[in-house]
Short mmCIF file of C-alpha atoms in Angstrom, two decimals:
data_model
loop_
_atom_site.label_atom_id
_atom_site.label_comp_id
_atom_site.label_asym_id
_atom_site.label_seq_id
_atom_site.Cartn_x
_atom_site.Cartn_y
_atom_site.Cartn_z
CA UNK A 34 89.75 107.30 74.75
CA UNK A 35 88.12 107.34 78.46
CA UNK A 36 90.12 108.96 80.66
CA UNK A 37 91.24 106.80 83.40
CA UNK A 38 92.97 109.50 85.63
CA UNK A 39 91.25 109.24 89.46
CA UNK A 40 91.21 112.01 92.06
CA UNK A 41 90.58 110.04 95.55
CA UNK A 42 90.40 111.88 98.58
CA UNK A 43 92.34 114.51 96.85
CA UNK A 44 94.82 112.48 96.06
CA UNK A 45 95.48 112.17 92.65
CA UNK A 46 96.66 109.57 89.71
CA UNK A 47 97.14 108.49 86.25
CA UNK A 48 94.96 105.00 86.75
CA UNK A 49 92.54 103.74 89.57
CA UNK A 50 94.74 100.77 90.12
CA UNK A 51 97.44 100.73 93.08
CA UNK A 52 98.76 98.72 95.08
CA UNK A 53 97.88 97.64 98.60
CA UNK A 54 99.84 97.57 101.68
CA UNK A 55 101.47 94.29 101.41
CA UNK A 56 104.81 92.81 100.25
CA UNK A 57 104.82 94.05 97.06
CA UNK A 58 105.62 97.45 98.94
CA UNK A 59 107.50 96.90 101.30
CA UNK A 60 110.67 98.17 99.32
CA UNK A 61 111.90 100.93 97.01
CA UNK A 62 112.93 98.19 94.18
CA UNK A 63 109.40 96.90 94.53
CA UNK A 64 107.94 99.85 94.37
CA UNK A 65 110.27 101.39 91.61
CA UNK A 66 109.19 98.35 89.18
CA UNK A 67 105.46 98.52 89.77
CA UNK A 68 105.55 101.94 88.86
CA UNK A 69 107.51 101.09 85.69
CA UNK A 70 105.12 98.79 84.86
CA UNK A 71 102.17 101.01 85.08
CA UNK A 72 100.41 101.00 88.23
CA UNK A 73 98.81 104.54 89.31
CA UNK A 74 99.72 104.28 93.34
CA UNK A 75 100.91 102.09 96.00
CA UNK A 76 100.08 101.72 99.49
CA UNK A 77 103.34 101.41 101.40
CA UNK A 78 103.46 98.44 103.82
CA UNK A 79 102.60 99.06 107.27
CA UNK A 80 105.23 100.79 109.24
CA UNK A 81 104.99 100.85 113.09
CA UNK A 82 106.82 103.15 115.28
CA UNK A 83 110.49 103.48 116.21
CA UNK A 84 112.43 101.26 117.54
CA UNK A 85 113.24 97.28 117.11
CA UNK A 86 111.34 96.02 114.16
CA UNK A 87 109.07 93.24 114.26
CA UNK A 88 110.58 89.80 113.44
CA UNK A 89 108.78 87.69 111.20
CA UNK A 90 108.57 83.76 110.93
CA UNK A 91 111.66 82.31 108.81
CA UNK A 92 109.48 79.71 107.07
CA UNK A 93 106.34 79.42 105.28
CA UNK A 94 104.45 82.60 105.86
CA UNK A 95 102.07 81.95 102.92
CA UNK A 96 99.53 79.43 101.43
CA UNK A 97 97.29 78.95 98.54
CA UNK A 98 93.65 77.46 97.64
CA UNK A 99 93.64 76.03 94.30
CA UNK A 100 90.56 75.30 91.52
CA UNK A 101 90.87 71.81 90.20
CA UNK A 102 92.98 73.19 87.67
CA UNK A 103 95.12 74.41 89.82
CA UNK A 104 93.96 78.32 89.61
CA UNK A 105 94.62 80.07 92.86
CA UNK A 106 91.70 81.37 93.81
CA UNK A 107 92.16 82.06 98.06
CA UNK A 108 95.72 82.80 99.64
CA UNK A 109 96.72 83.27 103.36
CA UNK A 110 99.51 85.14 104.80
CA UNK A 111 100.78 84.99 108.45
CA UNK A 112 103.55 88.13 107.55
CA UNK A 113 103.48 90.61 109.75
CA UNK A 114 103.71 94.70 109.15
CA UNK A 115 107.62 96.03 107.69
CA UNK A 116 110.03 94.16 109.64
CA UNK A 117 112.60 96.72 108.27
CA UNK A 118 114.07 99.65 110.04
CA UNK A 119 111.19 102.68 110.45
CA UNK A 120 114.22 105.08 109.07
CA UNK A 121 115.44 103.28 106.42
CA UNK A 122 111.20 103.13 104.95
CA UNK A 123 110.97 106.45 105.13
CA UNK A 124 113.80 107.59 103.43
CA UNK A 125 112.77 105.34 100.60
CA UNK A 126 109.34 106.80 100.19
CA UNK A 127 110.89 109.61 100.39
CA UNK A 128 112.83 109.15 97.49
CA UNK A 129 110.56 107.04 95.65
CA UNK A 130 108.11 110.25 95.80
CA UNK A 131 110.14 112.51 95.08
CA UNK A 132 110.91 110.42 91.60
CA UNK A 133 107.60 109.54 90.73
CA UNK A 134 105.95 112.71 91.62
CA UNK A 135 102.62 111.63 89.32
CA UNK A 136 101.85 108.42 91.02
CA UNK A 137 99.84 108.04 94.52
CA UNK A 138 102.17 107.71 97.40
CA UNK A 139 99.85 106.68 100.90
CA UNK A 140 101.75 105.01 103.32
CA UNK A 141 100.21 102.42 106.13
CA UNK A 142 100.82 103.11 109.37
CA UNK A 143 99.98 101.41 113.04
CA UNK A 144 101.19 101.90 116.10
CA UNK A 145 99.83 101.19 119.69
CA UNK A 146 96.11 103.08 120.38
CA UNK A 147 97.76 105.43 122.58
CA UNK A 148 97.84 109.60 120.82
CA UNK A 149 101.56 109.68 122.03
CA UNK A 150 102.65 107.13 119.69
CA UNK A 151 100.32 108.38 116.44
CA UNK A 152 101.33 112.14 117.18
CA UNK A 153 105.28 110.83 116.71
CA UNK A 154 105.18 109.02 113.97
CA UNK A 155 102.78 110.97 112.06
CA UNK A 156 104.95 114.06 110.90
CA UNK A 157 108.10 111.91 110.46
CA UNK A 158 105.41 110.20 107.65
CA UNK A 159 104.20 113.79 106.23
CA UNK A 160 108.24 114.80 106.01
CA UNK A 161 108.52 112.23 103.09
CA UNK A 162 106.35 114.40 100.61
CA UNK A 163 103.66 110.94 101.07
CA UNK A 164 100.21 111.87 99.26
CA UNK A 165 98.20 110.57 101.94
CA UNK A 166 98.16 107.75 105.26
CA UNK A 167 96.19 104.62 105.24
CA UNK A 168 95.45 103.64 109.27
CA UNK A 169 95.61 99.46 109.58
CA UNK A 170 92.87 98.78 111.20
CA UNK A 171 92.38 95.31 109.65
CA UNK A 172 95.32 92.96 110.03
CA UNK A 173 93.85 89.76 112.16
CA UNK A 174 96.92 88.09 112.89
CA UNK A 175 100.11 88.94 114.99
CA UNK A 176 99.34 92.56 115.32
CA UNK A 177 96.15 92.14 116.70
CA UNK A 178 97.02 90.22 119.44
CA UNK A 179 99.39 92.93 120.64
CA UNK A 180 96.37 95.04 120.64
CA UNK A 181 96.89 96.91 116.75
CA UNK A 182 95.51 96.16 113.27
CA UNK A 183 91.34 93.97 113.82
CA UNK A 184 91.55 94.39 117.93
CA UNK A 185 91.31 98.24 117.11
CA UNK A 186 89.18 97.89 113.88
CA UNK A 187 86.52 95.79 115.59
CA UNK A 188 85.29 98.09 118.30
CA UNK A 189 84.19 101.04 116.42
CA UNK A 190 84.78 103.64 119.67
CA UNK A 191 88.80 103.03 118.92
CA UNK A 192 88.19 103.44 115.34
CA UNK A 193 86.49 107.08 115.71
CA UNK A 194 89.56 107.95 118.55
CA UNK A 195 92.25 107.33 116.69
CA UNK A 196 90.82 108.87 113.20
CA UNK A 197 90.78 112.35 115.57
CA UNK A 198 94.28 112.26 116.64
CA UNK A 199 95.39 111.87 113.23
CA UNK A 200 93.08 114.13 111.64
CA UNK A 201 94.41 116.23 114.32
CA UNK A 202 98.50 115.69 114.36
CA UNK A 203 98.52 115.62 110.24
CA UNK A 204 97.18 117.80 107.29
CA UNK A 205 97.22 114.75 104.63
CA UNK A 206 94.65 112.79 103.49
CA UNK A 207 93.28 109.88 106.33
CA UNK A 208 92.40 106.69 104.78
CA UNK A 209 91.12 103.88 107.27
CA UNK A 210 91.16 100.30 106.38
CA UNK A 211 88.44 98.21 108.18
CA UNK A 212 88.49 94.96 108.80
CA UNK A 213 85.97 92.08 107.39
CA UNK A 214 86.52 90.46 110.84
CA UNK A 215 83.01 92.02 112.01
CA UNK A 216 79.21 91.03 112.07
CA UNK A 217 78.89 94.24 110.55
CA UNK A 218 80.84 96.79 108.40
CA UNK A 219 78.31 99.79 109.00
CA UNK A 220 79.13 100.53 112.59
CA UNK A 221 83.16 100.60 111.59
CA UNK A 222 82.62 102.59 108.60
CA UNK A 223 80.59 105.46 110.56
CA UNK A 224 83.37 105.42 113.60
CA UNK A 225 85.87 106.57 110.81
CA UNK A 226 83.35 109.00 109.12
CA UNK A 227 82.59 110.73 112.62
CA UNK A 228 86.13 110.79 113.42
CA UNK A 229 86.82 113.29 110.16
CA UNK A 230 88.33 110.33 107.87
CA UNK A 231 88.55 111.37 104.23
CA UNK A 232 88.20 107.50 102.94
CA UNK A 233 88.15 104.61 104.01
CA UNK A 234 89.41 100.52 102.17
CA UNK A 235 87.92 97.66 102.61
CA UNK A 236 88.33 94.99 102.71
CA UNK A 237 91.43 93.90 105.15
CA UNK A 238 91.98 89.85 105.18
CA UNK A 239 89.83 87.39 106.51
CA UNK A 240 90.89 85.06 109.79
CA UNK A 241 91.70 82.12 108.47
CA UNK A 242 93.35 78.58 108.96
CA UNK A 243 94.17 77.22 105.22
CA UNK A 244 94.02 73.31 106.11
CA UNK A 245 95.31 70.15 108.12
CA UNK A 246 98.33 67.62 106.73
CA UNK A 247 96.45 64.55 107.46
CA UNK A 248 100.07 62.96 107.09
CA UNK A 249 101.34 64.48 110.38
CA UNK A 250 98.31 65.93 111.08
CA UNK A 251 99.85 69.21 111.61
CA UNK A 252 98.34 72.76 110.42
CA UNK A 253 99.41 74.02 106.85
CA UNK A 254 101.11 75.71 106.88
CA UNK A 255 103.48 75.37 110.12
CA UNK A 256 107.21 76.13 111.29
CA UNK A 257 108.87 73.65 113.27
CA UNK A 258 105.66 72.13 113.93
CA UNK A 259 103.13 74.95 114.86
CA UNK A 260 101.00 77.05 112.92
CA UNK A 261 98.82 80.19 113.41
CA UNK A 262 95.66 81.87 111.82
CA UNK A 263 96.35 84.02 109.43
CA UNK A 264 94.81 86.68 106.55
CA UNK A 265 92.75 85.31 103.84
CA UNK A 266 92.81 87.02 100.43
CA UNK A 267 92.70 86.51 96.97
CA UNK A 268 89.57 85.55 94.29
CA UNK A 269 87.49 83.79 96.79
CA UNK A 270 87.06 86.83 99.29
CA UNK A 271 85.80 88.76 96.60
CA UNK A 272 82.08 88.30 97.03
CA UNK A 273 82.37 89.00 100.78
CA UNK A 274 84.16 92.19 99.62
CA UNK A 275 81.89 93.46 97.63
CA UNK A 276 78.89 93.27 99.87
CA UNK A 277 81.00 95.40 102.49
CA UNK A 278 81.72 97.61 100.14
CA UNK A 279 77.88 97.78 99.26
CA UNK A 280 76.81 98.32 102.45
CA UNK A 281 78.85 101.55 103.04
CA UNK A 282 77.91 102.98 99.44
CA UNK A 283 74.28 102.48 100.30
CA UNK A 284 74.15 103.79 104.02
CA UNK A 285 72.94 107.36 103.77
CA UNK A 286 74.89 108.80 106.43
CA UNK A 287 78.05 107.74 104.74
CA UNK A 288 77.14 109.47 101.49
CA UNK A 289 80.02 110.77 99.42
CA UNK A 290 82.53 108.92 101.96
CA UNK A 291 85.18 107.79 99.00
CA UNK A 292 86.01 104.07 99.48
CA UNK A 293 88.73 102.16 98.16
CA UNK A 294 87.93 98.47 97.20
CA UNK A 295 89.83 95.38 98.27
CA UNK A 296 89.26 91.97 97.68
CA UNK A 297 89.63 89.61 94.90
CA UNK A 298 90.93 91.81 92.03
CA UNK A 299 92.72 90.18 89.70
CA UNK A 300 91.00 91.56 86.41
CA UNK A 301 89.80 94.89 84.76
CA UNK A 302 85.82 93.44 85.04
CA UNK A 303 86.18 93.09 88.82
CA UNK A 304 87.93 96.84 89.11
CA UNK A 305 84.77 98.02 87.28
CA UNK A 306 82.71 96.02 89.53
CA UNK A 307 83.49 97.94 92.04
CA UNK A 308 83.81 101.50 90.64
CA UNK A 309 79.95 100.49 89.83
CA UNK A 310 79.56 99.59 93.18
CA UNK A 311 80.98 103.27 94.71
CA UNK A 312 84.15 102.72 94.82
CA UNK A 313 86.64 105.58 93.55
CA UNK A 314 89.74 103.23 93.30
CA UNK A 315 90.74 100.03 93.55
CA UNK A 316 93.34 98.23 95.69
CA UNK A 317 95.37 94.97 94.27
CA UNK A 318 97.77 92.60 96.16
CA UNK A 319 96.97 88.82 95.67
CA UNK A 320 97.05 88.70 91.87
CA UNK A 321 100.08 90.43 91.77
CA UNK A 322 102.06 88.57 93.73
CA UNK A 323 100.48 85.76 91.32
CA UNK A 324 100.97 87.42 88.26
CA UNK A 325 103.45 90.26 88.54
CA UNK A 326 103.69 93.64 88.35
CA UNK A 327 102.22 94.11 84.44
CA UNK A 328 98.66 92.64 84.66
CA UNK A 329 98.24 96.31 85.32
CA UNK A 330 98.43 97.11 81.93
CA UNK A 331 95.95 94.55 80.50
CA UNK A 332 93.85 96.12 83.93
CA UNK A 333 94.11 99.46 82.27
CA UNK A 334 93.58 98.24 78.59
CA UNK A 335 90.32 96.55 79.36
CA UNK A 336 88.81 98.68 81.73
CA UNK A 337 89.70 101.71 79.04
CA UNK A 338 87.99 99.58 76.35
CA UNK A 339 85.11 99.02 78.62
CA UNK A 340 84.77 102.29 78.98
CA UNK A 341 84.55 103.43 75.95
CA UNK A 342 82.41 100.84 74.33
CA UNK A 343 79.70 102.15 77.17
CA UNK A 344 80.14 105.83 76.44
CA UNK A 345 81.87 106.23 79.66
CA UNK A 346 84.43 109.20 79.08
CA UNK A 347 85.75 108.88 83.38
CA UNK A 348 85.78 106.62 86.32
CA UNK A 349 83.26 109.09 88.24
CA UNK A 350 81.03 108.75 84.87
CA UNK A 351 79.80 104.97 85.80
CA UNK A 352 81.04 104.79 89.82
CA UNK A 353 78.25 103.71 91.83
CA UNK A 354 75.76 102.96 89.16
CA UNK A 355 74.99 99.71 90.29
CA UNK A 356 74.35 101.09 93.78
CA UNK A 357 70.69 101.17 93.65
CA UNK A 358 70.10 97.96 92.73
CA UNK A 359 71.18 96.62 95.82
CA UNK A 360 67.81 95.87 98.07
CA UNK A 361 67.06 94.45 101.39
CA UNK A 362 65.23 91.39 100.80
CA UNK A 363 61.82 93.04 101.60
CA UNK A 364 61.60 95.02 98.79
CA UNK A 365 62.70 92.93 96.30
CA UNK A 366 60.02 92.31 93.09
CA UNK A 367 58.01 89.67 94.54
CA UNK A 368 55.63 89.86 90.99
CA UNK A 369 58.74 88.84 89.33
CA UNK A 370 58.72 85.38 87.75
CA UNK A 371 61.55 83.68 85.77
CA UNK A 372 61.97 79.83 84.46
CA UNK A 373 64.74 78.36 82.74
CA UNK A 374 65.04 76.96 79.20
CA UNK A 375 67.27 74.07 78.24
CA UNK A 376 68.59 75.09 74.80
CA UNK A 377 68.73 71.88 73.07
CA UNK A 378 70.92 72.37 70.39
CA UNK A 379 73.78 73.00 73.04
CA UNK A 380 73.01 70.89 75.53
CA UNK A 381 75.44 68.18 75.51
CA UNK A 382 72.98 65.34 77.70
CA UNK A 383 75.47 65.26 80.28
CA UNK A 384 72.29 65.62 83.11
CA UNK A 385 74.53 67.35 85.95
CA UNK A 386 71.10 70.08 86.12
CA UNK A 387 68.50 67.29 86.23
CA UNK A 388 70.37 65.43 88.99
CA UNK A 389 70.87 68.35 91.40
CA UNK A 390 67.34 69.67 90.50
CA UNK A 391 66.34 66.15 91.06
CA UNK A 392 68.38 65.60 94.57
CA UNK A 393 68.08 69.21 96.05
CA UNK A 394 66.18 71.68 94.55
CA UNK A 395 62.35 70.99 92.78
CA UNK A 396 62.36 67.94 90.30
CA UNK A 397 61.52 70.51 87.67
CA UNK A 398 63.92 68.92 85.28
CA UNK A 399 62.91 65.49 83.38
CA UNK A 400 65.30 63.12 82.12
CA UNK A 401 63.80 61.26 79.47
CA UNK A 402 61.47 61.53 76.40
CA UNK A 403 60.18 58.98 73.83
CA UNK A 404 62.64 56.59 75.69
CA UNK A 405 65.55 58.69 75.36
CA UNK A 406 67.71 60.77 77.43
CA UNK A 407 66.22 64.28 76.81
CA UNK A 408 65.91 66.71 79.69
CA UNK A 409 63.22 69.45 79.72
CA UNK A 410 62.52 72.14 82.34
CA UNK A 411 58.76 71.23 83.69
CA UNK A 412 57.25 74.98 84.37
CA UNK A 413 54.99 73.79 86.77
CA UNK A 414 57.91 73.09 89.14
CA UNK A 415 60.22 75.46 87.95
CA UNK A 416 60.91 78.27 90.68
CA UNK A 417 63.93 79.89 88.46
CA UNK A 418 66.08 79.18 91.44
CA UNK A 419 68.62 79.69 88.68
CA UNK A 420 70.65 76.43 90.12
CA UNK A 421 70.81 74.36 86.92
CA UNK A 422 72.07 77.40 85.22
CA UNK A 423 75.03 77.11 87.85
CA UNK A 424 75.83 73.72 87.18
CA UNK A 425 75.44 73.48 83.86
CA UNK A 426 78.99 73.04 82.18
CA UNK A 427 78.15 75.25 78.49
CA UNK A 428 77.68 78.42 78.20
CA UNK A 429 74.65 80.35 77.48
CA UNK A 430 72.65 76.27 76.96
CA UNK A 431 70.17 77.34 79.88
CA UNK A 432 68.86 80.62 81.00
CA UNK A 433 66.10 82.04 82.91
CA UNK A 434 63.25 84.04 81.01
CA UNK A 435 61.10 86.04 82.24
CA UNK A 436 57.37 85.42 82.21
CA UNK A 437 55.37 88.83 80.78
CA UNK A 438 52.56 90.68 82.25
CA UNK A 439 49.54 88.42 81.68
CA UNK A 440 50.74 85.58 81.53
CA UNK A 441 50.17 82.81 83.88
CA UNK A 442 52.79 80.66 85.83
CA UNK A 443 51.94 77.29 85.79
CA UNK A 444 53.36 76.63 88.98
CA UNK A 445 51.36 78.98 91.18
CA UNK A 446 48.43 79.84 88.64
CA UNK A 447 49.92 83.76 89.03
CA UNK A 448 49.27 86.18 86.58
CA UNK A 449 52.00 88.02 86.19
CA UNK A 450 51.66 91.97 87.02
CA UNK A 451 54.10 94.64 86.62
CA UNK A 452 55.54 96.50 83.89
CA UNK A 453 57.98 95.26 82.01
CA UNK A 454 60.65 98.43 80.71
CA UNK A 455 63.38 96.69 78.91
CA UNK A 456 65.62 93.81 78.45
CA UNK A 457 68.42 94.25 80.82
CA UNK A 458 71.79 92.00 81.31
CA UNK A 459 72.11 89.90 84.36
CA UNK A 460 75.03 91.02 86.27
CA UNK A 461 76.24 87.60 86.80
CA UNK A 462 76.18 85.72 83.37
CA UNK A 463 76.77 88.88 80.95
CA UNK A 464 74.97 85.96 78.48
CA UNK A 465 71.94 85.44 80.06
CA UNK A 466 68.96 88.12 79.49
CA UNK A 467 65.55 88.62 81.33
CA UNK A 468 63.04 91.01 81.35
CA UNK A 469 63.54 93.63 84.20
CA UNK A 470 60.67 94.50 86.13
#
């Protein structure tokens, strides 16, 4: 059996999955049942410093994106950090440590960017027996107008300041969460390496407004009548995620940094997605608070299985494997040709690839033959754009090959150069093959 156990910044636990700073930790009974459910850590929700607690909005604080079968697949949240009594957190990570003494315990934390206010809080955190901090650098909404959360995560000088004073006023582990609310994660990420951090998570939520009522054309959500932007999460962010999360596991001067991925997990393939992709744990929220507490254990089922039908007998054993793959555009395999083939005895004549090949891609699809509707891929247009493989509604009916050394493509009148190792899988469609260059 693989073993699915995770040391992360020295912090240690019995699964890679925990939970992130969000509702679902905001309380001791929350907390209490994820762990009986399974999960290997939480991320407490944010606590900020002493004194009257934030007030949140007493109506709709969240909102969904469906699929047309009603999936969700993006959520927004306008909730602000704990709106609970500092004191009355901390005595319930306290105790919810000192019960659960094998599962990660980090607790979020931010205050204003002044050192008085992170030196105070800091060791009142560190008296709860807390594994490790997570600094909020990432909420958009609420907190950042007052100057907290993305208006501290987005200039990287503030980032690299306040990663000192804690590294400086504490002895636990530093995790700092970025925000996607950047042109670029890079500049971020190295602030919180110079500044001594021992990990950093990404990705926070994305600003976002989730739609219009064109009844009383009013924002949606809204209470009483006004609305705000708020943090977008959930299925649809991951791609966005994963490219961040890329970009730091590739930069050489952030080698070895250990990141903890965000965004869009809601199954044990995207968790291994991005252990492949560097990261050393994974953080869930969305699915969740979609699912419940025990998808964890069909998380850890699967991603055991995985494992073990791979060979792989640890997380560290297959995290950041996919790493090198990832290119700038320049040196991608320019000798590299693929086309698609229609397979005929699945195709179901339906046409969706020949009309968008037709309308906005290369007319490389043709739409009749002897008379009848029959649609073939013409090489000599095909650019193995790979769009009619998108659109096509069955599985595994149309794949791109891969031309061999030698041969010619009829579209260009290129031979083909390059050697050809093996068959590999594309990452995307586990069901579609080429040969790899």
């Amino acid at each position: 059996m693989a073993n699915l156990s995770t040391t992360f910044a020295g912090i240690q636990s019995p699964n890679p999955f925990w939970l992130a700073s969000a509702p679902p930790t905001d309380k001791e009974i929350n907390v209490v049942r994820a762990f009986e459910a399974g999960w290997g850590g939480v991320v407490w929700k944010t606590l900020g410093e002493a004194g009257p607690p934030v007030v949140n909005v007493n109506g709709p604080r969240y909102a969904a994106m469906y699929s047309q079968d009603r999936r969700l697949i993006g959520f927004n949240n306008i909730e602000l950090i704990t709106d609970r009594p500092l004191e009355v957190n901390l005595a319930e990570i306290k105790r919810v440590k000192r019960n659960w003494p094998d599962r990660a315990m980090v607790v979020s934390i931010m205050v204003p960017c002044e050192e008085h206010a992170w030196k105070a809080i800091l060791p009142m955190v560190e008296d709860t027996g807390c594994d490790g901090i997570e600094l909020n650098f990432g909420c958009p909404h609420g907190m950042s107008e007052r100057g907290m959360g993305s208006a501290v995560g987005q200039v990287p000088e503030y980032i690299e300041m306040v990663t000192r004073w804690c590294k400086h006023y504490t002895k636990l582990p530093v995790i700092v969460k970025l925000t996607p609310n950047i042109a670029d994660i890079k500049p971020p990420a190295l602030a919180a390496h110079r500044g001594g951090a021992d990990a950093v998570s990404l990705i926070n939520t994305i600003n976002s407004v989730m739609g219009v009522d064109l009844d009383s054309l009013l924002i949606h959500p809204n209470t009483g009548g006004t609305g705000s932007h708020g943090g977008y999460c959930g299925p649809a962010v991951k791609p966005i995620a994963q490219n961040m999360v890329a970009e730091i596991a590739r930069t050489p001067a952030m080698a070895g940094l250990p990141i903890s991925g965000i965004g869009g997990i809601a199954t044990w393939r995207d968790a291994a997605e991005y252990i492949a992709l560097g990261c050393g744990n994974v953080q869930v929220c969305t699915a969740a608070m979609t699912y419940g507490f025990k998808i964890v254990q069909d998380m850890c089922s699967g991603l055991s299985e995985y494992m073990d039908s791979k060979g792989f007998t640890s997380i560290d054993a297959f995290k950041g494997r996919a790493v090198p793959s990832i290119v700038d555009w320049n040196q991608l395999n320019l000798n590299h040709i693929e086309k698609a083939v229609i397979n005929q005895d699945l195709c179901i004549q339906c046409g969706r690839c020949h009309v968008v090949c037709e309308d906005t891609s290369h007319q490389a699809i043709t739409a009749i033959k002897d008379g009848k509707r029959h649609f073939e891929v013409v090489d000599a247009e095909c650019v193995g754009c790979n769009l009619c493989v998108a659109v096509c509604p069955v599985p595994q009916c149309i794949s791109l090959q891969a031309l061999k050394p030698g041969q010619t493509d009829a579209r260009t009148g290129k031979v083909v150069t390059g050697e050809y190792a093996n068959w590999t899988t594309h990452a995307n469609n586990p069901a579609r093959t080429s040969l790899a260059v």
